Coordinates of C-alpha atoms in Angstrom, one line a residue:
M37 CA -41.3 8.6 2.5
K38 CA -40.1 6.0 -0.1
R39 CA -36.9 8.1 -0.5
Q40 CA -36.2 7.8 3.3
L41 CA -36.8 4.0 3.2
I42 CA -34.4 3.6 0.4
L43 CA -31.7 5.6 2.2
C44 CA -32.3 3.6 5.3
S45 CA -31.9 0.4 3.4
L46 CA -28.6 1.6 2.0
L47 CA -27.4 2.4 5.5
L48 CA -28.2 -1.2 6.5
L49 CA -26.0 -2.3 3.7
G50 CA -23.1 -0.5 5.4
F51 CA -22.7 2.7 3.6
C52 CA -24.0 6.3 3.8
P53 CA -25.1 8.3 0.7
V54 CA -23.2 11.5 0.0
G55 CA -24.6 14.5 1.9
M56 CA -26.6 12.5 4.4
T57 CA -24.3 12.8 7.4
Q58 CA -25.3 15.4 9.9
D59 CA -21.8 16.2 11.1
S60 CA -20.5 17.4 7.7
L61 CA -18.3 20.2 6.4
K62 CA -18.7 22.0 3.2
L63 CA -15.3 22.6 1.9
S64 CA -14.1 24.5 -1.2
L65 CA -10.6 24.2 -2.7
R66 CA -9.5 27.6 -1.4
E67 CA -10.7 26.7 2.2
A68 CA -8.8 23.4 1.9
E69 CA -5.6 25.2 1.0
Q70 CA -6.0 27.6 3.9
L71 CA -6.3 24.7 6.3
F72 CA -3.4 23.0 4.6
I73 CA -1.1 26.0 5.1
K74 CA -2.0 26.4 8.7
G75 CA -2.2 22.9 10.0
N76 CA -0.2 20.5 7.8
Y77 CA 2.3 18.7 10.1
E78 CA 4.8 17.9 7.3
L79 CA 5.1 21.6 6.4
I80 CA 5.4 22.6 10.0
A81 CA 8.1 20.0 10.6
Q82 CA 10.0 21.1 7.5
N83 CA 9.8 24.7 8.7
Y84 CA 11.6 23.6 11.9
Q85 CA 14.4 22.3 9.7
T86 CA 14.7 25.8 8.2
E87 CA 14.9 27.3 11.7
Q88 CA 17.6 24.8 12.6
A89 CA 19.6 25.9 9.6
K90 CA 19.3 29.5 10.7
A91 CA 20.7 28.5 14.1
E92 CA 23.8 27.3 12.2
I93 CA 24.5 31.0 11.2
I94 CA 24.5 32.0 14.9
T95 CA 27.0 29.2 15.6
A96 CA 29.2 30.3 12.6
K97 CA 29.3 33.9 13.8
L98 CA 30.6 33.0 17.3
F99 CA 34.3 33.4 18.1
D100 CA 36.2 30.6 19.9
N101 CA 36.2 30.9 23.7
P102 CA 39.4 31.8 25.4
E103 CA 41.0 29.0 27.5
L104 CA 42.1 29.5 31.1
S105 CA 44.5 27.1 32.8
Y106 CA 45.8 27.2 36.4
E107 CA 48.3 25.0 38.3
N108 CA 49.0 25.1 42.0
L109 CA 51.6 23.4 44.2
L110 CA 49.8 20.3 45.6
Y111 CA 52.0 19.5 48.6
N112 CA 55.1 21.2 49.9
H113 CA 57.2 18.5 51.6
E114 CA 59.4 21.0 53.3
T115 CA 56.6 22.8 55.1
K116 CA 54.3 19.8 54.9
R117 CA 51.4 21.9 53.7
F118 CA 48.9 21.5 50.9
L119 CA 48.1 24.1 48.2
E120 CA 50.3 26.9 49.4
T121 CA 50.1 30.1 47.5
S122 CA 52.3 32.4 49.6
K123 CA 55.2 34.2 48.1
A124 CA 57.6 32.6 50.6
T125 CA 56.7 28.9 50.3
G126 CA 53.9 28.6 47.7
Q127 CA 53.9 28.1 43.9
Y128 CA 51.3 28.5 41.2
S129 CA 51.0 29.4 37.6
A130 CA 48.2 30.6 35.3
Q131 CA 47.7 31.0 31.6
I132 CA 45.0 32.4 29.3
S133 CA 45.0 31.7 25.6
Q134 CA 42.9 32.6 22.6
L135 CA 42.7 30.8 19.2
I136 CA 42.7 33.2 16.3
K137 CA 41.4 31.7 13.0
L138 CA 43.2 32.8 9.9
A139 CA 42.4 32.8 6.1
G140 CA 38.8 34.1 6.7
K141 CA 37.6 30.8 8.2
R142 CA 34.9 32.5 10.2
N143 CA 33.5 34.4 7.3
K144 CA 33.6 31.3 5.1
N145 CA 31.7 29.4 7.8
I146 CA 29.1 32.1 7.8
Q147 CA 28.7 32.0 4.0
L148 CA 28.4 28.2 4.2
A149 CA 25.7 28.5 6.9
N150 CA 23.8 31.1 4.8
T151 CA 23.8 28.7 1.8
G152 CA 22.5 26.0 4.1
V153 CA 19.6 28.2 5.0
K154 CA 18.8 28.7 1.4
M155 CA 18.8 25.0 0.8
A156 CA 16.5 24.4 3.7
E157 CA 14.1 27.0 2.4
Y158 CA 14.1 25.5 -1.1
E159 CA 13.4 22.1 0.5
Y160 CA 10.4 23.6 2.3
F161 CA 9.1 25.2 -0.9
D162 CA 9.6 21.9 -2.8
L163 CA 7.7 20.0 -0.2
M164 CA 4.9 22.6 -0.3
R165 CA 4.8 22.3 -4.1
S166 CA 4.5 18.5 -3.9
L167 CA 1.9 18.5 -1.1
R168 CA -0.1 21.3 -2.7
Y169 CA -0.3 19.3 -5.9
Q170 CA -1.4 16.2 -4.0
L171 CA -4.0 18.3 -2.1
R172 CA -5.5 19.8 -5.2
T173 CA -5.6 16.6 -7.3
D174 CA -7.1 14.7 -4.4
F175 CA -9.7 17.4 -4.0
Y176 CA -10.7 17.2 -7.6
K177 CA -10.7 13.5 -7.7
A178 CA -12.9 13.2 -4.6
Y179 CA -15.2 16.0 -5.8
Y180 CA -15.9 14.3 -9.2
A181 CA -16.2 10.9 -7.4
Q182 CA -18.9 12.5 -5.2
Q183 CA -20.7 13.7 -8.3
S184 CA -20.6 10.1 -9.7
A185 CA -21.9 8.8 -6.4
A186 CA -24.8 11.1 -6.7
I187 CA -25.7 9.5 -10.0
Y188 CA -25.6 6.1 -8.4
E189 CA -27.9 7.3 -5.7
Q190 CA -30.4 8.6 -8.3
Q191 CA -30.3 5.4 -10.3
I192 CA -30.6 3.2 -7.2
H193 CA -33.6 5.3 -6.0
S194 CA -35.3 5.2 -9.4
L195 CA -34.7 1.5 -10.1
T196 CA -35.8 0.6 -6.5
Q197 CA -39.1 2.3 -7.2
L198 CA -39.3 0.5 -10.5
L199 CA -38.5 -2.8 -8.9
A200 CA -41.3 -2.3 -6.3
A201 CA -43.8 -1.5 -9.1
S202 CA -42.6 -4.5 -11.1
E203 CA -43.2 -6.8 -8.2
Q204 CA -46.7 -5.6 -8.1
Q205 CA -47.1 -6.2 -11.8
L206 CA -45.7 -9.7 -11.4
K207 CA -48.4 -10.5 -8.9
L208 CA -50.9 -9.3 -11.5
G209 CA -49.3 -11.4 -14.2
N210 CA -48.4 -8.4 -16.3
I211 CA -44.7 -9.0 -16.5
A212 CA -42.5 -12.1 -16.7
L213 CA -40.4 -13.3 -13.7
K214 CA -37.2 -13.1 -15.8
D215 CA -37.8 -9.4 -16.3
L216 CA -38.1 -8.8 -12.6
I217 CA -34.9 -10.8 -12.0
R218 CA -33.0 -8.7 -14.5
I219 CA -34.1 -5.5 -12.8
K220 CA -33.1 -6.9 -9.4
S221 CA -29.7 -7.9 -10.8
L222 CA -29.2 -4.4 -12.1
V223 CA -30.1 -2.9 -8.7
Y224 CA -27.7 -5.2 -6.9
N225 CA -24.9 -4.4 -9.4
L226 CA -25.4 -0.7 -9.0
K227 CA -25.3 -1.1 -5.2
N228 CA -22.1 -3.1 -5.3
E229 CA -20.5 -0.5 -7.6
Y230 CA -21.8 2.3 -5.3
I231 CA -20.3 0.7 -2.3
S232 CA -16.9 0.3 -4.1
L233 CA -17.1 4.0 -5.1
L234 CA -17.9 5.1 -1.6
N235 CA -14.9 3.1 -0.3
D236 CA -12.7 5.0 -2.8
I237 CA -14.2 8.3 -1.7
E238 CA -13.4 7.5 1.9
D239 CA -9.8 6.9 1.0
M240 CA -9.6 10.2 -0.9
E241 CA -11.3 12.1 1.9
S242 CA -9.0 10.5 4.4
S243 CA -6.0 11.8 2.5
L244 CA -7.5 15.3 2.4
K245 CA -8.3 15.2 6.1
V246 CA -4.7 14.3 6.9
M247 CA -3.3 17.1 4.8
T248 CA -5.7 19.7 6.2
N249 CA -5.8 18.4 9.8
I250 CA -9.5 17.8 9.8
K251 CA -11.0 15.4 12.3
P252 CA -11.5 11.9 10.7
D253 CA -15.2 11.7 11.8
V254 CA -16.2 14.8 9.8
A255 CA -17.9 14.1 6.5
L256 CA -16.7 16.3 3.6
Q257 CA -19.0 17.9 1.1
L258 CA -16.7 19.3 -1.5
T259 CA -17.8 22.3 -3.5
L260 CA -16.6 23.6 -6.8
L261 CA -17.9 26.7 -8.6
P262 CA -18.7 26.4 -12.3
E263 CA -16.3 29.1 -13.2
E264 CA -13.4 27.2 -11.6
E265 CA -13.9 24.5 -14.3
Q266 CA -14.0 27.0 -17.2
N267 CA -11.8 30.1 -16.4
F268 CA -8.6 28.7 -17.9
S269 CA -7.2 27.8 -21.3
F270 CA -4.1 25.7 -22.0
E271 CA -3.6 27.1 -25.5
K272 CA -3.0 30.6 -24.2
Q273 CA 0.1 29.4 -22.4
P274 CA 2.9 28.7 -24.9
Y275 CA 5.3 25.8 -24.1
L276 CA 8.4 28.0 -24.1
Q277 CA 6.8 30.3 -21.6
L278 CA 5.9 27.4 -19.4
L279 CA 9.5 26.1 -19.6
E280 CA 11.0 29.5 -18.7
S281 CA 8.6 29.7 -15.7
A282 CA 9.7 26.2 -14.6
K283 CA 13.4 27.1 -14.8
A284 CA 12.8 30.2 -12.8
N285 CA 10.4 28.9 -10.2
R286 CA 11.0 25.1 -9.7
S287 CA 12.3 24.9 -6.1
D288 CA 14.0 21.5 -6.7
L289 CA 16.0 23.0 -9.5
Q290 CA 16.9 25.9 -7.3
L291 CA 17.9 23.5 -4.6
A292 CA 20.2 21.6 -7.0
R293 CA 21.8 24.9 -8.1
T294 CA 22.2 26.0 -4.4
A295 CA 23.7 22.6 -3.6
V296 CA 26.5 23.5 -6.1
S297 CA 27.0 26.8 -4.4
Y298 CA 27.2 25.1 -1.1
A299 CA 29.9 22.7 -2.4
E300 CA 31.8 25.6 -3.8
N301 CA 31.6 27.5 -0.4
N302 CA 32.7 24.3 1.3
L303 CA 35.7 24.0 -1.0
R304 CA 36.8 27.6 -0.1
L305 CA 36.4 26.7 3.6
Q306 CA 38.4 23.5 3.3
K307 CA 41.2 25.3 1.5
A308 CA 41.2 27.8 4.3
N309 CA 41.3 25.0 6.9
A310 CA 44.6 23.9 5.4
I311 CA 46.1 27.1 6.7
P312 CA 47.1 26.8 10.4
D313 CA 45.4 28.9 13.1
V314 CA 47.4 30.9 15.6
E315 CA 46.9 30.6 19.4
L316 CA 48.1 33.5 21.5
S317 CA 48.6 33.1 25.2
V318 CA 49.6 35.2 28.3
S319 CA 51.0 33.3 31.3
Y320 CA 52.0 34.1 34.9
D321 CA 54.3 32.0 37.1
L322 CA 55.0 32.8 40.7
K323 CA 58.4 30.9 41.2
G324 CA 58.6 28.2 38.5
N325 CA 60.4 30.4 36.0
Y326 CA 63.2 33.0 35.9
P327 CA 62.7 35.6 37.2
E328 CA 60.2 35.0 39.9
K329 CA 56.7 36.4 39.2
Y330 CA 57.4 35.5 35.6
T331 CA 55.0 37.0 33.0
G332 CA 55.2 35.5 29.5
L333 CA 53.6 35.9 26.0
G334 CA 53.2 32.7 24.0
V335 CA 52.4 31.9 20.4
K336 CA 51.4 28.4 19.2
I337 CA 51.0 27.4 15.6
P338 CA 50.9 23.9 14.1
L339 CA 53.3 23.1 11.2
P340 CA 51.5 21.8 8.1
L341 CA 54.1 19.2 7.3
F342 CA 51.9 16.2 6.9
S343 CA 48.2 17.1 7.0
R344 CA 47.2 20.0 4.8
N345 CA 43.5 18.9 4.7
Q346 CA 44.0 17.2 1.4
G347 CA 41.2 14.7 1.9
E348 CA 38.5 17.2 2.7
I349 CA 39.6 19.5 -0.2
K350 CA 39.3 16.5 -2.6
K351 CA 35.9 15.6 -1.3
A352 CA 34.7 19.2 -1.7
R353 CA 35.9 19.2 -5.3
I354 CA 34.2 15.9 -6.1
A355 CA 31.0 17.3 -4.4
I356 CA 31.1 20.3 -6.9
E357 CA 31.3 17.9 -9.9
A358 CA 28.5 15.7 -8.5
G359 CA 26.4 18.7 -7.8
N360 CA 26.8 20.0 -11.4
M361 CA 25.8 16.6 -12.7
N362 CA 22.8 16.5 -10.4
F363 CA 21.7 20.0 -11.6
R364 CA 21.9 19.0 -15.3
Q365 CA 19.9 15.9 -14.5
K366 CA 17.3 18.0 -12.7
E367 CA 17.1 20.4 -15.6
N368 CA 16.7 17.5 -18.1
V369 CA 13.9 15.9 -16.1
L370 CA 12.2 19.3 -15.7
E371 CA 12.2 19.9 -19.5
N372 CA 10.7 16.5 -20.1
E373 CA 8.1 16.9 -17.4
V374 CA 7.0 20.3 -18.7
Y375 CA 6.8 19.0 -22.3
N376 CA 4.9 15.9 -21.4
S377 CA 2.4 17.7 -19.1
Y378 CA 1.8 20.4 -21.7
K379 CA 1.1 17.9 -24.5
S380 CA -1.1 15.8 -22.3
A381 CA -3.1 18.9 -21.2
I382 CA -3.6 19.9 -24.8
R383 CA -4.9 16.5 -25.8
T384 CA -7.2 16.3 -22.8
E385 CA -8.5 19.8 -23.5
S386 CA -9.1 19.0 -27.2
L387 CA -11.2 16.0 -26.2
Y388 CA -13.1 18.0 -23.6
Q389 CA -13.9 20.8 -26.1
S390 CA -15.0 18.3 -28.7
L391 CA -17.8 17.1 -26.5
D392 CA -21.3 18.5 -26.7
H393 CA -21.7 20.0 -23.3
N394 CA -25.5 19.8 -23.5
F395 CA -25.2 16.1 -24.1
S396 CA -25.3 15.3 -20.4
T397 CA -28.5 17.4 -19.8
D398 CA -30.1 16.0 -23.0
F399 CA -29.2 12.4 -21.9
T400 CA -30.8 13.0 -18.5
K401 CA -34.0 14.1 -20.1
L402 CA -33.8 11.2 -22.4
I403 CA -33.4 8.6 -19.6
Q404 CA -36.5 10.1 -17.9
E405 CA -38.5 9.6 -21.1
V406 CA -37.1 6.1 -21.5
T407 CA -38.3 5.2 -18.0
K408 CA -41.8 6.5 -18.8
N409 CA -41.9 4.6 -22.1
Y410 CA -40.8 1.4 -20.4
R411 CA -43.5 1.7 -17.8
S412 CA -46.0 2.3 -20.7
R413 CA -44.6 -0.8 -22.4
N414 CA -43.5 1.2 -25.4
I415 CA -39.9 -0.2 -25.3
S416 CA -38.6 -3.5 -24.2
L417 CA -36.7 -4.3 -20.9
I418 CA -33.5 -4.9 -22.9
E419 CA -33.7 -1.4 -24.5
F420 CA -34.5 0.1 -21.2
L421 CA -31.6 -1.5 -19.4
D422 CA -29.3 -0.6 -22.3
F423 CA -30.3 3.1 -22.0
Y424 CA -29.7 3.0 -18.2
D425 CA -26.3 1.5 -18.6
S426 CA -25.3 3.9 -21.3
Y427 CA -26.5 6.8 -19.1
K428 CA -24.4 5.6 -16.2
E429 CA -21.3 5.0 -18.3
N430 CA -21.6 8.4 -20.0
T431 CA -21.9 10.2 -16.7
L432 CA -18.9 8.4 -15.2
Q433 CA -16.7 9.0 -18.2
L434 CA -17.7 12.7 -18.3
N435 CA -16.8 13.1 -14.6
Q436 CA -13.5 11.3 -15.2
L437 CA -12.7 13.5 -18.2
K438 CA -13.5 16.6 -16.1
Y439 CA -11.1 15.3 -13.4
E440 CA -8.4 14.6 -15.9
R441 CA -8.7 18.1 -17.3
M442 CA -8.5 19.7 -13.9
N443 CA -5.6 17.4 -13.0
A444 CA -3.8 18.4 -16.2
K445 CA -4.1 22.0 -15.0
E446 CA -2.6 21.2 -11.6
E447 CA 0.1 19.1 -13.2
I448 CA 1.3 22.1 -15.2
N449 CA 1.3 24.2 -12.0
Y450 CA 3.3 21.5 -10.4
V451 CA 5.9 21.0 -13.1
T452 CA 6.4 24.8 -13.5
G453 CA 6.5 25.4 -9.8
S454 CA 4.0 28.3 -10.2
S455 CA 0.3 29.1 -10.1
I456 CA -0.2 29.7 -13.8
F457 CA -3.7 28.3 -13.5
K458 CA -5.6 29.3 -10.3

């Protein structure tokens, strides 16, 4: 009953303890990823970009349409008739023409469009890599924040009970007023910190809901299996192996390399565009030529005296040079990102492994004994409050370290563009 009263009082303060909401959803990381793949609007929109690029291939494969022209006598002033077509007094002419592209322009356009599809696909994969990293890091951050919030709940509950008991002892004259005020101050500070933490959790959960397309009014209860925290080791993955994986799998690096191929294909196309195309035509003229009922075959080709597509060719060459520089820059950034992520992960893992993993459990038992000893007046209030503050700080720091360790795992996955750590 007291537990319920405490929770209700927390609600009146404007926040809800973790796990109390009825309309809640238990969500594991794997389930979150499945929702992300199916319902993330950014991914869906980027996939449409890929489909648009594929449509460019259809366009590139199409031949130019033939052109048909027709001319008829408008008015015959001799017969005073309009639009005559008779052999005796009429006149009309017709022509059909077809543009024939030379120098393999059509095939080069198809190659360019195919390269554009590859670029769109790499953009999609790179977006997925970035969003997946954000999803997983937000998930871990929100999960460990929820674990910290549970500690605040326990402390607020325990200290609220102690506060109620101390108020009774004050009435009996067994404790001083200053001791009661210090307990009240600690409770208020904890509640303020708890509210701030809940606000942060709301922001984290909001980001997860947007990425997984979950309704905003659903409370998330994030779950993480113990083996997910333990079944990986940074030291088993050599740095050079991670670097090779990054160079093979990083979609942004592949995109930069494909951009160079796109520029090279465009240069070939622009050089081909410098070669004039031929237009063939067949014409028929009733009376406007000699002899009557004239049938003619025509050829039209522009003479490349002034414009030989010099500007576009130069632009294509510059694009190749710029693309090569961009690729080298991407490669340089990649090497530094992999190295820094690997070193950071090793340091975090070293700190994590140096901890006594039974320390948290032992400290929990210790704080229970400290509370009993304080109620029995075996320790002073100052000692009691110092133990309580140390317990809270230890738990928060441990949860933060766990998050940093899991985040280091995800960062290595991100910088290598692969799922080295599940």
